[in-house]
Short mmCIF file of C-alpha atoms in Angstrom, two decimals:
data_model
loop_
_atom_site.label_atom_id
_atom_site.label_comp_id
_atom_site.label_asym_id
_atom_site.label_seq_id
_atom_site.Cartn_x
_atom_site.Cartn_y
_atom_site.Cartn_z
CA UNK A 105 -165.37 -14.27 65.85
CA UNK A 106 -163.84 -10.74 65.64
CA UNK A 107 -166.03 -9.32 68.43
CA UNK A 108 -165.55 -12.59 70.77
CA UNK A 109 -161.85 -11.87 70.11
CA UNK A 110 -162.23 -8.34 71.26
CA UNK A 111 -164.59 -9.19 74.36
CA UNK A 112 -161.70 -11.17 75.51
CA UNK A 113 -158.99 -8.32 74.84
CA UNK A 114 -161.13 -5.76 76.38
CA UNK A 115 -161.55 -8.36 79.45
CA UNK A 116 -157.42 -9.23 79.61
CA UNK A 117 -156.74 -5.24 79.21
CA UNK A 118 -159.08 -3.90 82.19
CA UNK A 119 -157.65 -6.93 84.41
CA UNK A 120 -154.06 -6.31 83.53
CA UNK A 121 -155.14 -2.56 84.94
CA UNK A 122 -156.58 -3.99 87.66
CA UNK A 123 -154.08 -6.06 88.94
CA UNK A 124 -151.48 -3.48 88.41
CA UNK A 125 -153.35 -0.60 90.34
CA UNK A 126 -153.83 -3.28 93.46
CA UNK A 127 -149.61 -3.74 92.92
CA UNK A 128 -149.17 -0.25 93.07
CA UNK A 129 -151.53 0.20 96.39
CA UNK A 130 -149.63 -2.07 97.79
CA UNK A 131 -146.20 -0.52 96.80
CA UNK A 132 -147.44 2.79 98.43
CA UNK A 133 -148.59 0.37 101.94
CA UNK A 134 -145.45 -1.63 102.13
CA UNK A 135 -142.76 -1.29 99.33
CA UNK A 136 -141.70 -3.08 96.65
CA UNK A 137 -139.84 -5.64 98.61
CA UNK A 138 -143.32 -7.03 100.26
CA UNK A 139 -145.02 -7.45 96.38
CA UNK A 140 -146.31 -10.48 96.39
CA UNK A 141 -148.48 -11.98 92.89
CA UNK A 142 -150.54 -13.68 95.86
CA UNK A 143 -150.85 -11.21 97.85
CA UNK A 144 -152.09 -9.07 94.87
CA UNK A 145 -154.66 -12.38 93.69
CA UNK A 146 -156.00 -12.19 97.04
CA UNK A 147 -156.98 -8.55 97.21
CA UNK A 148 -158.56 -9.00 94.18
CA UNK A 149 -160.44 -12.27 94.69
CA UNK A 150 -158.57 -13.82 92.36
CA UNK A 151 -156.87 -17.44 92.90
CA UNK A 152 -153.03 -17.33 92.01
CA UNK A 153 -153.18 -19.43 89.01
CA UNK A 154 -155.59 -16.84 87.10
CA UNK A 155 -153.34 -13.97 87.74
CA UNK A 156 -149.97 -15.87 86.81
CA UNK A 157 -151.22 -15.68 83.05
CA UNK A 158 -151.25 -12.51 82.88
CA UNK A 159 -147.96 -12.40 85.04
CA UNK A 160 -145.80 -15.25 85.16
CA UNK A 161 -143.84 -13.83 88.19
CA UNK A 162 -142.92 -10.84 90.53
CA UNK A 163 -140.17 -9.80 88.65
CA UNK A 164 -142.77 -9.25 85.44
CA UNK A 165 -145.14 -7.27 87.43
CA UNK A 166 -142.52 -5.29 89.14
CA UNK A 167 -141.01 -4.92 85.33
CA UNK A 168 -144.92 -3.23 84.13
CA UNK A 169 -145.04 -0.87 86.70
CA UNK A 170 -141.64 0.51 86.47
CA UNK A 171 -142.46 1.00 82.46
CA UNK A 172 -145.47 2.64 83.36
CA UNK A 173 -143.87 4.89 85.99
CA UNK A 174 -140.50 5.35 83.29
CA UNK A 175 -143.16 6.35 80.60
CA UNK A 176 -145.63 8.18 82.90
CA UNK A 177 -142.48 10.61 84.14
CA UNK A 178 -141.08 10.69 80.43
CA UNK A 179 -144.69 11.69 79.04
CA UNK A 180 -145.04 14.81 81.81
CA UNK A 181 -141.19 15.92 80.54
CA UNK A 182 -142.04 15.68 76.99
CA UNK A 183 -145.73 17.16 77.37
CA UNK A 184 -143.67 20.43 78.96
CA UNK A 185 -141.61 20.67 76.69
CA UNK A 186 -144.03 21.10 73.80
CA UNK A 187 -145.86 23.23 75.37
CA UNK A 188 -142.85 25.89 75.72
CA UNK A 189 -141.97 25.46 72.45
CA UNK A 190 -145.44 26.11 71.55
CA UNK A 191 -144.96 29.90 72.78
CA UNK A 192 -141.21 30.04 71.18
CA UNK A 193 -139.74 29.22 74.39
CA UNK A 194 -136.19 29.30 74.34
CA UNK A 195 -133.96 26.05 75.36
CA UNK A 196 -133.27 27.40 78.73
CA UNK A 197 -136.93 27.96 79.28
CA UNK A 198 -137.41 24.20 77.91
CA UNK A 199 -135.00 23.00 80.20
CA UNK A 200 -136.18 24.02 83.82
CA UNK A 201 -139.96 23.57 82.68
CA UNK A 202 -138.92 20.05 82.00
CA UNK A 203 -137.19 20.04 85.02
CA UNK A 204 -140.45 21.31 87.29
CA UNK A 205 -142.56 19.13 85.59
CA UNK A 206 -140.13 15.62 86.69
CA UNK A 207 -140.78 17.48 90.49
CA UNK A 208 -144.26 17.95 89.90
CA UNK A 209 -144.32 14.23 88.95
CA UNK A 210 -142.78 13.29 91.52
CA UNK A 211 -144.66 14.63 94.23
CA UNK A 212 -148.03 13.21 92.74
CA UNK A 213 -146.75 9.82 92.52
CA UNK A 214 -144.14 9.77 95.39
CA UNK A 215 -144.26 5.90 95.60
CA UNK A 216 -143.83 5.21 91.44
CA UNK A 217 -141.15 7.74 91.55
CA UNK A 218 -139.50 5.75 94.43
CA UNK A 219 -139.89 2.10 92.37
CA UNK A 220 -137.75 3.92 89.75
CA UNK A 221 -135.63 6.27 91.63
CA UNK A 222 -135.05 4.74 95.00
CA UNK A 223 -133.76 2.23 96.65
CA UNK A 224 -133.29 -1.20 94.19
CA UNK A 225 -135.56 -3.90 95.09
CA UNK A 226 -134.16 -6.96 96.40
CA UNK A 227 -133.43 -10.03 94.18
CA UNK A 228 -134.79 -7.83 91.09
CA UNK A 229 -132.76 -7.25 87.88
CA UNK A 230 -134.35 -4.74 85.36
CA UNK A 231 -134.52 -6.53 82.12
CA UNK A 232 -133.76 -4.42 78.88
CA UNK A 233 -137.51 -3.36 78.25
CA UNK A 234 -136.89 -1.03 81.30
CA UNK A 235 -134.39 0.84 79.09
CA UNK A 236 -135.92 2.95 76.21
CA UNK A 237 -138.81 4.08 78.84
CA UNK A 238 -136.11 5.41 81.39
CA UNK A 239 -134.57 7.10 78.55
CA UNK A 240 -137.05 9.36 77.75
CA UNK A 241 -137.03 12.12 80.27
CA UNK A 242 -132.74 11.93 79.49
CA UNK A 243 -133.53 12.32 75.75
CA UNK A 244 -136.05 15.33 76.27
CA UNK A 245 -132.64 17.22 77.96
CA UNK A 246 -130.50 16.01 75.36
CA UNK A 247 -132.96 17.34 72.57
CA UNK A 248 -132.75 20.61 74.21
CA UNK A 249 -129.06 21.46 74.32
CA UNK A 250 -128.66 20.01 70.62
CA UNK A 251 -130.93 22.64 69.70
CA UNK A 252 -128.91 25.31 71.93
CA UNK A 253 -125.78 24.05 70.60
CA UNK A 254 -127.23 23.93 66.90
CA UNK A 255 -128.51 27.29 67.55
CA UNK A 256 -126.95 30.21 69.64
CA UNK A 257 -124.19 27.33 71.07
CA UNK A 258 -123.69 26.43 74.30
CA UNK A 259 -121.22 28.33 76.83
CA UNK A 260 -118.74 24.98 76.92
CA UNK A 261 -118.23 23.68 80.94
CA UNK A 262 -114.47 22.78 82.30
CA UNK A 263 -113.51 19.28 81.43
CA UNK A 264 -110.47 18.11 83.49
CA UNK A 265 -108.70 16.37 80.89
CA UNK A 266 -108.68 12.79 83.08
CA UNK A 267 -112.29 12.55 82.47
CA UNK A 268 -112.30 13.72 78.80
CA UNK A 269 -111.95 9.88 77.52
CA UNK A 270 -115.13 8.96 79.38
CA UNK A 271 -116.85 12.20 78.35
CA UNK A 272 -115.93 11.30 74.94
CA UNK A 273 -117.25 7.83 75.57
CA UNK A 274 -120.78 8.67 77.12
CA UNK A 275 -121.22 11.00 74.39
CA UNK A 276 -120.87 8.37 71.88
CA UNK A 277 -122.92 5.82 73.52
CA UNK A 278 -126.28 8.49 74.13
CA UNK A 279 -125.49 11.67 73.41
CA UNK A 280 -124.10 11.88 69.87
CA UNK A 281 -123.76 15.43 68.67
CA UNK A 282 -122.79 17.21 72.06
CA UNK A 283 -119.60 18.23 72.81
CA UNK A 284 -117.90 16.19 76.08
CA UNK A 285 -118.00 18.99 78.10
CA UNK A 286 -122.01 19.22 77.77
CA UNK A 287 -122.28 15.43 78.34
CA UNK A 288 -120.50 15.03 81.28
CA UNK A 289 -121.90 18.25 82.81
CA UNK A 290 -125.61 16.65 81.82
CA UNK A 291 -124.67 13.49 83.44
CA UNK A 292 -124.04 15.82 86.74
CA UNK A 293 -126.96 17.63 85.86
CA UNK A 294 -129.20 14.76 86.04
CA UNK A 295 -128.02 13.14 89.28
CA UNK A 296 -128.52 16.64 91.01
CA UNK A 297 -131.80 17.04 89.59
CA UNK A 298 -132.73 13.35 90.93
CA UNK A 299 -130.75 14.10 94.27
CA UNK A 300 -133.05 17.44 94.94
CA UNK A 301 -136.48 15.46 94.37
CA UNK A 302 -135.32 12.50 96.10
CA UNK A 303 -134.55 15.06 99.52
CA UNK A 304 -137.49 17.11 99.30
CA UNK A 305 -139.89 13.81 98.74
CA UNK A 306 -137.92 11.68 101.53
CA UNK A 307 -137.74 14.24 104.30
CA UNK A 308 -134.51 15.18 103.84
CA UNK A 309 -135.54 19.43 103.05
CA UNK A 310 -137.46 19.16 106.55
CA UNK A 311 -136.62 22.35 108.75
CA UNK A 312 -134.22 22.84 106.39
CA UNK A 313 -136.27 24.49 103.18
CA UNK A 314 -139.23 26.25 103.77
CA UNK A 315 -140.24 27.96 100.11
CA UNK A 316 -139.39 24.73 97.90
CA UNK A 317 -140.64 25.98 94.95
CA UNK A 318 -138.31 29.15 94.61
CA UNK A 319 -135.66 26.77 96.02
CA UNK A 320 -136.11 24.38 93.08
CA UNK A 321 -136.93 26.62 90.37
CA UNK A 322 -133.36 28.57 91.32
CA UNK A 323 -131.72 25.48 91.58
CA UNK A 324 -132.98 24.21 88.00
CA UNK A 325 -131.80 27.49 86.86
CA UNK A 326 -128.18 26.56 88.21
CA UNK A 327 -128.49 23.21 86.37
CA UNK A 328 -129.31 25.10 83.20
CA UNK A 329 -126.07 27.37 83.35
CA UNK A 330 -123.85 24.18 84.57
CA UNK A 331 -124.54 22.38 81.55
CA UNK A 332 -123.72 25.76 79.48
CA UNK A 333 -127.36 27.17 78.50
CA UNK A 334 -127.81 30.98 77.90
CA UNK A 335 -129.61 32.66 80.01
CA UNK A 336 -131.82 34.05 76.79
#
């Protein structure tokens, strides 16, 4: 009975893959908005009712791949992190090889990066089990200045005292152990780093930047020193 049961979980996991590599094709041909389950069942030879049990809807397919892409992104940030570490690295280092390795990302999987960093679908709400994956690229950064500030500290940013109450807040709500300053300068940080991978993968760099890696890798170190990591 064991090996009939895991037939039939070896079967339901390589169709689950298969269905969700057809979804993503068709992401990359014509968006997210255009998904369709049937569409999907009838690239695959499938009829609709088979593929609604492993799906029920859109919205649950469209909810796996932006976990995968969440934990595929969070997975390259944590993997370069590690390996800096592994060498001594210091927290700066750890920051903008985390940093190149989102970019990198990125520009292999242009159309996963756009499911989770572009444009919001249409008539799609993320549900909570979207949240811990998207978190884990944010918690990689946040791991690294707690160990700047733990260690050598952190050169504190300008707070305008009108924002210190929501510094305060975000700080309590993700990033427990930071001083406000460092959170709301991360918070910055992030969106910037986003905002220079979005323009480079959408067009926007065109006749404008020519050597994109220098450009990137100096502008990850200027995220490093705005959120008040030592150069050393």
């Amino acid at each position: 009975m064991s090996t009939v049961r895991g037939a039939r979980e070896r079967a339901r996991i390589e169709v689950t893959a298969a269905i969700k590599d057809e979804a993503r094709r068709m992401l990359a041909a014509e968006g997210a908005a255009k998904l369709s389950l049937r569409a999907v069942a009838r690239e695959l030879g499938m009829v609709s009712s088979a593929l609604y049990r492993y799906f029920p809807s859109r919205d649950e397919l469209l909810t796996a791949l932006i976990v995968d892409a969440y934990d595929s992104v969070g997975a390259a940030a944590e993997r370069a992190d590690a390996d800096v570490l592994a060498v001594g690295g210091a927290p700066r280092a750890r920051w903008t090889a985390v940093c190149a390795a989102v970019r990198a990302w990125a520009l292999e999987h242009p159309h996963e990066y756009s499911l989770i960093y572009g444009s919001p679908v249409p008539g799609y709400s993320a549900p909570m089990d979207t949240v811990a994956p998207a978190s884990r690229v944010a918690n990689v950064l946040i791991g690294i200045l707690r160990t700047a500030h733990a260690g050598r500290g952190l050169a504190l940013p300008p707070l305008p005292a009108a924002l210190r109450p929501e510094a305060l807040r975000m700080t309590a709500d993700f990033a427990e152990g930071l001083p406000p300053e460092v959170t709301a300068a991360l918070v910055a940080a992030w969106a910037h780093l986003v905002g220079l991978i979005s323009f480079e993968l959408f067009g926007q760099f065109n006749r404008v930047v020519e050597d994109r890696d220098a450009f990137f890798a100096h502008a990850a170190g200027q995220l490093a020193h705005a959120v008040g990591l030592p150069v050393v």
